[in-house]
């Protein structure tokens, strides 16, 4: 009885692997580039490209449960292989963006939505995890600080409830191990709604130095975002921030499943101090 963890280089997947191994479970980890993995002792690392899952049958041998990273390309073939392997539970890491009224066409949601549909329609027992904004998105600010010296905010007062990647890993592990919450979709977010300005203030306090920021126009923000993402995705992200004028409701899912309150953004900042060590040319 083996649990397969896909997307094993991701922060959440790595957290799931660590927890499963510590609890004594048989784990197989998969990545499109397994040479980049550092598997724990006794853990098999295999190649699996979710875009071209031609070897999925072999990877799924003796697998009873799967932690699945959402990748729409190739999902139909992967699901067929999981059906043939008699997989009993898929825990899918999706996105809260699929709560949008138009998930089929929304650039933020479309890929995740397609995977959700494929998994739900497969007949394999499933649990969908829909985390909202990752606290780790704040690491992107480091590169703005390094490049132009300040954080660029088109909507500085936009509200999100950022979630620590460890909370997602805790929930995913608990659901995989217990094999419960079958057929459920679980919305996940952090324990507090914060504006971007409030997040920067917390980071500044934890790092012990001021992190400068500047309000910019939507067009200026769009130009910056499209240096590393598709225009449609950038526009959808800006639309989301523009409408996030009220505090985000807190789901409470982390505490309900793990019995522990979700980690705060301040806790995330403490855990990731080293990620910002050279964020503005100074050392914290």
Short mmCIF file of C-alpha atoms in Angstrom, two decimals:
data_model
loop_
_atom_site.label_atom_id
_atom_site.label_comp_id
_atom_site.label_asym_id
_atom_site.label_seq_id
_atom_site.Cartn_x
_atom_site.Cartn_y
_atom_site.Cartn_z
CA UNK A 1 0.00 0.00 0.00
CA UNK A 2 1.87 2.99 -1.34
CA UNK A 3 1.02 6.69 -1.50
CA UNK A 4 2.17 8.47 -4.64
CA UNK A 5 3.09 12.16 -4.36
CA UNK A 6 3.31 13.99 -7.69
CA UNK A 7 4.91 17.38 -8.29
CA UNK A 8 7.44 16.36 -5.67
CA UNK A 9 9.63 19.45 -6.10
CA UNK A 10 6.84 21.77 -4.93
CA UNK A 11 6.78 23.22 -1.42
CA UNK A 12 3.46 21.60 -0.50
CA UNK A 13 4.43 18.22 -1.94
CA UNK A 14 7.73 18.26 -0.06
CA UNK A 15 5.83 18.94 3.15
CA UNK A 16 3.46 16.05 2.46
CA UNK A 17 6.38 13.70 1.75
CA UNK A 18 8.14 14.64 5.00
CA UNK A 19 5.01 14.06 7.04
CA UNK A 20 4.10 10.75 5.41
CA UNK A 21 7.61 9.35 5.79
CA UNK A 22 7.79 10.47 9.43
CA UNK A 23 4.54 8.62 10.07
CA UNK A 24 5.96 5.44 8.57
CA UNK A 25 3.97 5.28 5.34
CA UNK A 26 5.23 3.76 2.11
CA UNK A 27 5.77 6.68 -0.26
CA UNK A 28 6.72 6.99 -3.92
CA UNK A 29 7.57 10.46 -5.21
CA UNK A 30 7.28 11.62 -8.79
CA UNK A 31 8.57 14.55 -10.80
CA UNK A 32 9.18 15.37 -14.44
CA UNK A 33 12.84 15.70 -13.42
CA UNK A 34 13.53 13.21 -10.61
CA UNK A 35 17.25 13.94 -10.78
CA UNK A 36 16.44 17.21 -9.02
CA UNK A 37 14.81 15.39 -6.10
CA UNK A 38 16.45 14.47 -2.81
CA UNK A 39 14.25 11.61 -1.62
CA UNK A 40 14.32 10.54 2.00
CA UNK A 41 15.98 7.22 2.73
CA UNK A 42 13.92 4.32 1.45
CA UNK A 43 11.69 6.47 -0.77
CA UNK A 44 11.55 5.68 -4.48
CA UNK A 45 11.78 8.68 -6.83
CA UNK A 46 10.40 8.17 -10.33
CA UNK A 47 9.89 10.21 -13.46
CA UNK A 48 6.32 11.23 -14.24
CA UNK A 49 5.41 14.06 -16.57
CA UNK A 50 1.76 14.91 -16.05
CA UNK A 51 1.81 16.52 -19.49
CA UNK A 52 2.85 13.21 -21.06
CA UNK A 53 2.00 10.46 -18.56
CA UNK A 54 3.05 7.61 -20.85
CA UNK A 55 4.60 5.71 -17.93
CA UNK A 56 1.77 6.38 -15.46
CA UNK A 57 0.80 2.70 -15.28
CA UNK A 58 4.24 1.76 -14.00
CA UNK A 59 4.39 4.70 -11.60
CA UNK A 60 0.97 3.78 -10.16
CA UNK A 61 1.88 0.14 -9.49
CA UNK A 62 0.68 -0.85 -5.99
CA UNK A 63 -0.44 2.73 -5.31
CA UNK A 64 -3.59 3.11 -3.22
CA UNK A 65 -3.67 6.90 -2.80
CA UNK A 66 -2.35 9.85 -4.80
CA UNK A 67 -1.49 13.41 -3.89
CA UNK A 68 -2.02 15.02 -7.27
CA UNK A 69 -0.68 18.33 -8.48
CA UNK A 70 -3.14 19.89 -10.93
CA UNK A 71 -1.89 19.73 -14.53
CA UNK A 72 -4.58 19.76 -17.20
CA UNK A 73 -2.42 18.50 -20.07
CA UNK A 74 -2.42 14.71 -19.92
CA UNK A 75 -4.95 14.46 -17.10
CA UNK A 76 -7.28 12.17 -19.06
CA UNK A 77 -4.52 9.61 -19.58
CA UNK A 78 -3.40 9.84 -15.99
CA UNK A 79 -6.93 9.29 -14.70
CA UNK A 80 -7.36 6.24 -16.93
CA UNK A 81 -4.14 4.79 -15.56
CA UNK A 82 -5.31 5.48 -12.00
CA UNK A 83 -8.61 3.71 -12.70
CA UNK A 84 -6.77 0.70 -14.10
CA UNK A 85 -4.45 0.63 -11.07
CA UNK A 86 -7.46 0.60 -8.73
CA UNK A 87 -6.38 3.78 -6.94
CA UNK A 88 -8.74 4.31 -4.01
CA UNK A 89 -8.26 8.00 -3.23
CA UNK A 90 -6.98 11.07 -5.06
CA UNK A 91 -6.25 14.20 -3.04
CA UNK A 92 -6.04 16.98 -5.60
CA UNK A 93 -4.19 20.23 -4.98
CA UNK A 94 -6.37 22.67 -6.91
CA UNK A 95 -7.00 26.39 -6.37
CA UNK A 96 -9.63 28.67 -4.86
CA UNK A 97 -9.73 30.38 -8.25
CA UNK A 98 -12.09 27.62 -9.37
CA UNK A 99 -14.74 29.21 -7.15
CA UNK A 100 -14.99 31.93 -9.82
CA UNK A 101 -18.33 32.14 -11.66
CA UNK A 102 -16.58 31.37 -14.97
CA UNK A 103 -13.92 28.74 -14.11
CA UNK A 104 -13.92 27.25 -17.61
CA UNK A 105 -12.72 30.51 -19.16
CA UNK A 106 -11.07 32.36 -16.28
CA UNK A 107 -7.29 32.22 -16.92
CA UNK A 108 -6.59 31.76 -13.22
CA UNK A 109 -9.02 28.87 -12.92
CA UNK A 110 -9.30 27.07 -16.25
CA UNK A 111 -6.46 24.56 -15.85
CA UNK A 112 -7.39 23.72 -12.25
CA UNK A 113 -11.06 23.42 -13.19
CA UNK A 114 -10.29 20.99 -16.01
CA UNK A 115 -8.37 18.73 -13.63
CA UNK A 116 -11.12 18.91 -11.01
CA UNK A 117 -13.71 17.85 -13.59
CA UNK A 118 -11.55 14.95 -14.79
CA UNK A 119 -10.94 13.68 -11.26
CA UNK A 120 -14.56 14.05 -10.14
CA UNK A 121 -15.86 12.31 -13.26
CA UNK A 122 -13.33 9.47 -12.97
CA UNK A 123 -15.33 7.62 -10.35
CA UNK A 124 -12.24 7.41 -8.14
CA UNK A 125 -12.92 8.63 -4.58
CA UNK A 126 -11.46 12.11 -4.31
CA UNK A 127 -10.87 15.11 -2.09
CA UNK A 128 -10.24 18.48 -3.71
CA UNK A 129 -8.14 21.05 -1.84
CA UNK A 130 -8.72 24.64 -2.94
CA UNK A 131 -6.16 26.90 -1.25
CA UNK A 132 -6.42 30.64 -1.77
CA UNK A 133 -3.48 33.02 -1.85
CA UNK A 134 -0.24 31.38 -0.73
CA UNK A 135 1.74 33.32 1.85
CA UNK A 136 4.73 32.33 -0.27
CA UNK A 137 3.58 34.67 -3.02
CA UNK A 138 5.25 37.39 -0.95
CA UNK A 139 8.64 36.01 -1.99
CA UNK A 140 7.97 37.64 -5.36
CA UNK A 141 8.42 40.98 -3.62
CA UNK A 142 12.05 40.08 -2.95
CA UNK A 143 12.80 40.26 -6.66
CA UNK A 144 11.12 43.64 -7.02
CA UNK A 145 13.26 44.91 -4.16
CA UNK A 146 16.39 43.54 -5.79
CA UNK A 147 15.47 44.84 -9.24
CA UNK A 148 13.89 48.26 -8.76
CA UNK A 149 14.31 48.89 -5.04
CA UNK A 150 10.66 48.87 -3.99
CA UNK A 151 7.56 46.69 -4.01
CA UNK A 152 5.10 47.73 -6.70
CA UNK A 153 1.45 47.60 -5.60
CA UNK A 154 -1.41 48.40 -7.98
CA UNK A 155 -4.02 47.74 -5.28
CA UNK A 156 -2.20 48.11 -1.95
CA UNK A 157 -5.33 47.66 0.16
CA UNK A 158 -6.52 44.48 -1.56
CA UNK A 159 -7.44 41.87 1.06
CA UNK A 160 -6.38 38.21 1.08
CA UNK A 161 -6.05 35.59 3.79
CA UNK A 162 -2.63 34.11 2.91
CA UNK A 163 -2.08 30.47 3.81
CA UNK A 164 1.19 28.92 4.96
CA UNK A 165 2.27 26.03 2.73
CA UNK A 166 2.73 23.89 5.86
CA UNK A 167 -0.98 24.19 6.65
CA UNK A 168 -1.85 22.85 3.19
CA UNK A 169 0.61 20.00 3.71
CA UNK A 170 -0.89 19.23 7.14
CA UNK A 171 -4.41 19.07 5.72
CA UNK A 172 -3.39 17.01 2.70
CA UNK A 173 -1.50 14.51 4.85
CA UNK A 174 -4.34 14.16 7.33
CA UNK A 175 -6.82 13.47 4.53
CA UNK A 176 -4.50 11.02 2.76
CA UNK A 177 -3.78 9.04 5.91
CA UNK A 178 -7.36 8.95 7.20
CA UNK A 179 -8.85 8.35 3.77
CA UNK A 180 -11.79 10.55 4.68
CA UNK A 181 -13.52 13.66 3.31
CA UNK A 182 -14.30 11.61 0.22
CA UNK A 183 -16.23 13.49 -2.43
CA UNK A 184 -15.59 16.80 -0.67
CA UNK A 185 -14.09 20.06 -1.87
CA UNK A 186 -12.23 21.85 0.92
CA UNK A 187 -11.57 25.59 0.75
CA UNK A 188 -8.36 26.56 2.51
CA UNK A 189 -6.99 29.92 3.55
CA UNK A 190 -5.04 31.50 6.37
CA UNK A 191 -6.39 32.54 9.79
CA UNK A 192 -6.47 36.29 9.06
CA UNK A 193 -7.33 38.61 6.21
CA UNK A 194 -4.60 41.14 5.48
CA UNK A 195 -4.06 43.87 2.94
CA UNK A 196 -0.81 43.86 0.98
CA UNK A 197 0.28 46.91 2.99
CA UNK A 198 -0.32 45.01 6.23
CA UNK A 199 1.67 42.04 4.94
CA UNK A 200 4.59 44.32 4.08
CA UNK A 201 4.43 45.88 7.55
CA UNK A 202 4.62 42.43 9.15
CA UNK A 203 7.54 41.42 6.93
CA UNK A 204 9.34 44.66 7.75
CA UNK A 205 8.87 44.05 11.46
CA UNK A 206 10.06 40.44 11.30
CA UNK A 207 13.09 41.31 9.13
CA UNK A 208 13.98 44.35 11.18
CA UNK A 209 14.17 46.72 8.24
CA UNK A 210 11.76 48.80 6.25
CA UNK A 211 10.59 47.31 2.96
CA UNK A 212 9.75 50.25 0.69
CA UNK A 213 6.69 50.06 -1.52
CA UNK A 214 5.02 52.31 -4.07
CA UNK A 215 1.49 52.40 -5.43
CA UNK A 216 1.51 52.02 -9.21
CA UNK A 217 -1.15 52.16 -11.91
CA UNK A 218 -2.80 49.06 -13.27
CA UNK A 219 -0.99 49.55 -16.58
CA UNK A 220 2.36 49.76 -14.82
CA UNK A 221 1.58 46.63 -12.82
CA UNK A 222 0.45 44.83 -15.97
CA UNK A 223 3.74 45.65 -17.69
CA UNK A 224 5.65 44.20 -14.75
CA UNK A 225 3.54 41.05 -14.46
CA UNK A 226 3.70 40.21 -18.14
CA UNK A 227 7.46 39.94 -17.96
CA UNK A 228 6.89 36.48 -16.46
CA UNK A 229 3.25 35.51 -17.11
CA UNK A 230 0.69 35.43 -19.88
CA UNK A 231 -1.30 38.68 -20.40
CA UNK A 232 -4.65 36.94 -19.79
CA UNK A 233 -3.40 35.56 -16.49
CA UNK A 234 -2.01 38.96 -15.48
CA UNK A 235 -5.29 40.71 -16.25
CA UNK A 236 -7.28 38.13 -14.30
CA UNK A 237 -4.96 38.53 -11.32
CA UNK A 238 -5.31 42.31 -11.42
CA UNK A 239 -9.10 41.95 -11.65
CA UNK A 240 -9.03 39.76 -8.56
CA UNK A 241 -7.00 42.28 -6.56
CA UNK A 242 -9.14 45.18 -7.76
CA UNK A 243 -12.30 43.56 -6.40
CA UNK A 244 -10.75 42.30 -3.13
CA UNK A 245 -11.97 45.34 -1.20
CA UNK A 246 -13.47 43.50 1.79
CA UNK A 247 -11.74 41.19 4.28
CA UNK A 248 -11.63 37.64 2.96
CA UNK A 249 -13.86 35.25 4.97
CA UNK A 250 -11.83 32.69 6.90
CA UNK A 251 -12.65 29.08 6.05
CA UNK A 252 -11.38 27.50 9.29
CA UNK A 253 -10.68 24.27 7.39
CA UNK A 254 -7.13 23.82 8.69
CA UNK A 255 -8.21 23.87 12.32
CA UNK A 256 -11.28 21.74 11.64
CA UNK A 257 -9.19 18.96 10.08
CA UNK A 258 -5.90 19.14 11.98
CA UNK A 259 -7.15 20.40 15.33
CA UNK A 260 -4.60 23.23 15.22
CA UNK A 261 -5.13 26.87 14.27
CA UNK A 262 -3.74 27.92 10.92
CA UNK A 263 -0.31 29.52 10.91
CA UNK A 264 -0.32 33.30 10.69
CA UNK A 265 1.42 35.36 8.04
CA UNK A 266 3.82 36.50 10.76
CA UNK A 267 4.70 32.86 11.44
CA UNK A 268 5.32 32.36 7.71
CA UNK A 269 7.56 35.44 7.65
CA UNK A 270 9.63 34.07 10.55
CA UNK A 271 9.92 30.69 8.80
CA UNK A 272 11.14 32.38 5.60
CA UNK A 273 13.48 35.07 6.93
CA UNK A 274 16.36 33.60 4.94
CA UNK A 275 14.42 33.99 1.69
CA UNK A 276 14.61 37.74 2.18
CA UNK A 277 18.19 37.93 3.43
CA UNK A 278 19.35 39.78 0.33
CA UNK A 279 16.00 41.14 -0.78
CA UNK A 280 17.07 44.77 -0.81
CA UNK A 281 20.84 44.43 -0.78
CA UNK A 282 20.93 44.24 3.02
CA UNK A 283 21.21 41.34 5.41
CA UNK A 284 18.51 40.72 7.98
#
